[in-house]
Amino acid sequence: SRMTTVTGTKTITNTAAAVFAGSSVLASRVFLYVRNLDDSVAILINGRIVEPGEEIKLKLKASESVTIMGQSTGRAVRALVQEVA
């Protein structure tokens, strides 16, 4: 089966919100990658700190619809988000 990949740049604010690459969460996603594009502000992805310039890769179960939350530790920052299903 072919993999579907969606990539987008998202704004992560200091209000926790669901993280996804496109206009909505990619159905049956098995992989979520987030790179913090900021040079000074860390972000939280699913409660885990992602420092400026660093990335996090999360493996997900296609059968489980899990909401991955993102939140900035300061001002709004940009993040590169990629989902694979």
XYZ file of N, CA, C and O in Angstrom:
340
model
N 0.841 -1.203 0.000
C 0.000 0.000 0.000
C 0.873 1.249 0.000
O 1.902 1.289 0.659
N 0.446 2.234 -0.748
C 1.208 3.479 -0.837
C 1.087 4.288 0.437
O 0.035 4.340 1.062
N 2.186 4.937 0.816
C 2.158 5.823 1.968
C 1.728 7.212 1.499
O 2.067 7.633 0.411
N 0.975 7.875 2.358
C 0.579 9.253 2.100
C 1.357 10.137 3.058
O 1.382 9.875 4.259
N 1.991 11.171 2.525
C 2.742 12.096 3.359
C 2.193 13.502 3.180
O 1.978 13.946 2.059
N 1.953 14.178 4.292
C 1.511 15.573 4.268
C 2.516 16.378 5.082
O 2.867 16.002 6.200
N 2.990 17.479 4.502
C 3.964 18.337 5.174
C 3.444 19.765 5.201
O 2.867 20.228 4.218
N 3.642 20.448 6.314
C 3.213 21.834 6.404
C 3.968 22.567 7.500
O 4.570 21.947 8.377
N 3.951 23.885 7.418
C 4.540 24.708 8.468
C 3.415 25.254 9.322
O 2.448 25.812 8.789
N 3.498 25.059 10.614
C 2.438 25.444 11.536
C 2.950 26.415 12.587
O 4.127 26.419 12.921
N 2.023 27.214 13.108
C 2.347 28.104 14.218
C 1.941 27.413 15.518
O 0.804 26.958 15.647
N 2.888 27.297 16.437
C 2.635 26.702 17.748
C 2.565 27.860 18.751
O 3.535 28.600 18.907
N 1.418 28.023 19.396
C 1.244 29.131 20.336
C 1.348 28.628 21.771
O 1.501 27.430 22.015
N 1.217 29.538 22.742
C 1.294 29.099 24.143
C -0.044 28.601 24.661
O -0.204 28.350 25.850
N -1.002 28.422 23.754
C -2.240 27.705 24.079
C -2.146 26.327 23.433
O -1.946 26.234 22.218
N -2.262 25.269 24.211
C -2.136 23.914 23.673
C -3.177 23.667 22.593
O -4.346 24.026 22.745
N -2.739 23.058 21.479
C -3.638 22.760 20.362
C -3.131 21.519 19.639
O -1.955 21.181 19.717
N -4.048 20.863 18.939
C -3.683 19.661 18.183
C -2.670 20.006 17.094
O -2.742 21.073 16.478
N -1.719 19.104 16.871
C -0.675 19.297 15.869
C -0.926 18.379 14.684
O -1.081 17.169 14.843
N -0.972 18.983 13.487
C -1.097 18.220 12.252
C -0.538 19.058 11.114
O -0.380 20.276 11.246
N -0.251 18.415 9.983
C 0.480 19.084 8.909
C -0.417 19.863 7.954
O -0.055 20.926 7.482
N -1.591 19.298 7.658
C -2.468 19.907 6.660
C -3.581 20.720 7.290
O -3.403 21.352 8.323
N -4.759 20.683 6.654
C -5.897 21.444 7.172
C -6.623 20.680 8.273
O -7.416 21.242 9.021
N -6.357 19.373 8.370
C -6.912 18.550 9.451
C -5.981 17.368 9.682
O -5.050 17.145 8.908
N -6.225 16.626 10.740
C -5.385 15.463 11.059
C -5.471 14.429 9.936
O -6.555 14.114 9.458
N -4.328 13.920 9.508
C -4.280 12.884 8.480
C -4.821 11.584 9.064
O -4.333 11.103 10.083
N -5.838 11.021 8.411
C -6.463 9.788 8.909
C -5.470 8.632 8.890
O -4.630 8.544 7.997
N -5.556 7.788 9.891
C -4.724 6.576 9.993
C -3.238 6.874 9.956
O -2.442 6.080 9.458
N -2.837 8.021 10.501
C -1.416 8.367 10.486
C -0.627 7.416 11.381
O -1.103 6.980 12.426
N 0.582 7.081 10.926
C 1.435 6.155 11.669
C 2.711 6.839 12.148
O 3.491 6.265 12.905
N 2.918 8.080 11.711
C 4.164 8.766 11.991
C 3.906 10.268 12.021
O 3.197 10.787 11.167
N 4.439 10.934 13.026
C 4.340 12.390 13.121
C 5.718 12.944 13.450
O 6.368 12.492 14.400
N 6.172 13.887 12.632
C 7.491 14.496 12.789
C 7.278 15.990 12.994
O 6.500 16.616 12.265
N 7.914 16.554 14.010
C 7.813 17.995 14.261
C 9.214 18.555 14.483
O 9.962 18.057 15.326
N 9.578 19.582 13.701
C 10.851 20.277 13.901
C 10.551 21.700 14.362
O 9.787 22.422 13.712
N 11.154 22.088 15.472
C 10.992 23.435 15.997
C 11.874 24.373 15.170
O 13.095 24.284 15.212
N 11.252 25.280 14.398
C 12.002 26.165 13.508
C 12.494 27.435 14.206
O 13.197 28.235 13.600
N 12.116 27.618 15.462
C 12.522 28.836 16.169
C 13.985 28.749 16.590
O 14.549 27.659 16.708
N 14.598 29.922 16.831
C 16.004 29.923 17.239
C 16.199 30.120 18.738
O 17.323 30.075 19.224
N 15.098 30.333 19.478
C 15.291 30.587 20.916
C 14.208 30.041 21.836
O 14.442 29.900 23.025
N 13.027 29.717 21.306
C 11.911 29.296 22.168
C 11.635 27.804 21.999
O 11.449 27.323 20.883
N 11.612 27.082 23.103
C 11.294 25.652 23.078
C 9.789 25.455 22.954
O 8.997 26.323 23.331
N 9.391 24.299 22.430
C 7.971 23.932 22.360
C 7.766 22.590 23.061
O 8.725 21.839 23.285
N 6.536 22.322 23.409
C 6.144 21.035 23.983
C 5.307 20.299 22.949
O 4.337 20.852 22.432
N 5.696 19.063 22.649
C 4.897 18.210 21.776
C 4.539 16.977 22.587
O 5.419 16.236 23.016
N 3.252 16.816 22.848
C 2.791 15.708 23.697
C 3.494 15.716 25.050
O 3.827 14.671 25.596
N 3.753 16.927 25.568
C 4.373 17.058 26.878
C 5.879 16.943 26.891
O 6.514 17.093 27.929
N 6.468 16.676 25.729
C 7.924 16.533 25.640
C 8.544 17.802 25.072
O 8.060 18.343 24.074
N 9.617 18.274 25.692
C 10.296 19.502 25.252
C 11.020 19.253 23.931
O 11.744 18.260 23.786
N 10.802 20.142 22.978
C 11.559 20.133 21.726
C 12.268 21.485 21.653
O 11.623 22.522 21.486
N 13.578 21.452 21.824
C 14.372 22.676 21.870
C 14.430 23.335 20.489
O 14.168 22.691 19.479
N 14.809 24.614 20.446
C 14.948 25.311 19.163
C 15.852 24.544 18.201
O 16.933 24.091 18.592
N 15.398 24.345 16.965
C 16.177 23.635 15.952
C 16.144 22.133 16.077
O 16.668 21.430 15.218
N 15.524 21.617 17.142
C 15.470 20.170 17.324
C 14.168 19.603 16.773
O 13.268 20.338 16.374
N 14.073 18.273 16.759
C 12.895 17.621 16.195
C 12.471 16.460 17.063
O 13.247 15.957 17.882
N 11.232 16.053 16.867
C 10.705 14.887 17.563
C 9.985 14.033 16.530
O 9.373 14.553 15.592
N 10.128 12.718 16.674
C 9.454 11.779 15.783
C 8.598 10.864 16.637
O 9.112 10.230 17.558
N 7.323 10.801 16.338
C 6.400 9.967 17.105
C 5.817 8.888 16.207
O 5.296 9.173 15.130
N 5.928 7.638 16.663
C 5.280 6.527 15.957
C 3.889 6.343 16.540
O 3.715 6.329 17.762
N 2.901 6.222 15.667
C 1.507 6.095 16.092
C 0.909 4.831 15.502
O 1.420 4.284 14.524
N -0.178 4.369 16.098
C -0.902 3.215 15.561
C -2.009 3.723 14.652
O -2.826 4.553 15.060
N -2.033 3.236 13.422
C -3.032 3.683 12.448
C -4.450 3.455 12.958
O -5.361 4.222 12.658
N -4.626 2.413 13.764
C -5.955 2.047 14.254
C -6.435 2.939 15.392
O -7.605 2.900 15.764
N -5.510 3.744 15.954
C -5.888 4.600 17.076
C -5.822 6.059 16.673
O -4.803 6.538 16.186
N -6.914 6.770 16.862
C -6.941 8.196 16.552
C -6.487 8.959 17.790
O -7.257 9.178 18.715
N -5.216 9.341 17.819
C -4.620 10.002 18.979
C -4.406 11.479 18.661
O -3.886 11.815 17.602
N -4.810 12.347 19.569
C -4.558 13.765 19.406
C -3.193 14.092 19.999
O -2.942 13.816 21.167
N -2.315 14.638 19.163
C -0.993 15.061 19.616
C -1.065 16.570 19.859
O -1.393 17.325 18.950
N -0.758 16.983 21.085
C -0.871 18.388 21.436
C 0.475 19.096 21.333
O 1.513 18.522 21.650
N 0.423 20.355 20.886
C 1.617 21.180 20.806
C 1.394 22.490 21.534
O 0.288 23.026 21.537
N 2.439 22.992 22.180
C 2.333 24.242 22.929
C 3.715 24.894 22.994
O 4.716 24.214 23.206
N 3.745 26.219 22.821
C 4.994 26.951 22.958
C 5.253 27.247 24.429
O 4.314 27.418 25.209
N 6.540 27.328 24.798
C 6.882 27.710 26.170
C 6.981 29.232 26.297
O 7.264 29.742 27.375
N 6.775 29.935 25.194
C 6.833 31.397 25.209
C 5.943 31.969 24.122
O 4.784 31.608 24.012
N 6.540 32.812 23.268
C 5.770 33.393 22.167
C 5.467 32.335 21.107
O 6.013 31.239 21.140
N 4.610 32.698 20.164
C 4.276 31.794 19.062
C 5.513 31.509 18.224
O 6.303 32.417 17.955
N 5.690 30.251 17.832
C 6.830 29.849 17.001
C 6.343 29.027 15.817
O 5.246 28.467 15.839
N 7.175 28.941 14.791
C 6.870 28.138 13.619
C 7.481 26.750 13.790
O 8.579 26.599 14.337
N 6.768 25.761 13.290
C 7.278 24.394 13.325
C 6.961 23.712 12.001
O 5.912 23.958 11.404
N 7.883 22.874 11.562
C 7.663 22.051 10.377
C 7.017 20.758 10.851
O 7.543 20.091 11.748
N 5.879 20.413 10.275
C 5.139 19.221 10.701
C 4.966 18.304 9.498
O 4.615 18.745 8.404
N 5.222 17.016 9.709
C 5.008 16.026 8.657
C 4.261 14.836 9.247
O 4.570 14.370 10.340
N 3.237 14.403 8.530
C 2.476 13.220 8.918
C 2.578 12.181 7.802
O 2.588 12.537 6.629
N 2.628 10.924 8.186
C 2.641 9.828 7.233
C 1.549 8.845 7.603
O 1.368 8.513 8.781
N 0.790 8.407 6.607
C -0.263 7.397 6.833
C -0.120 6.291 5.809
O 0.493 6.477 4.758
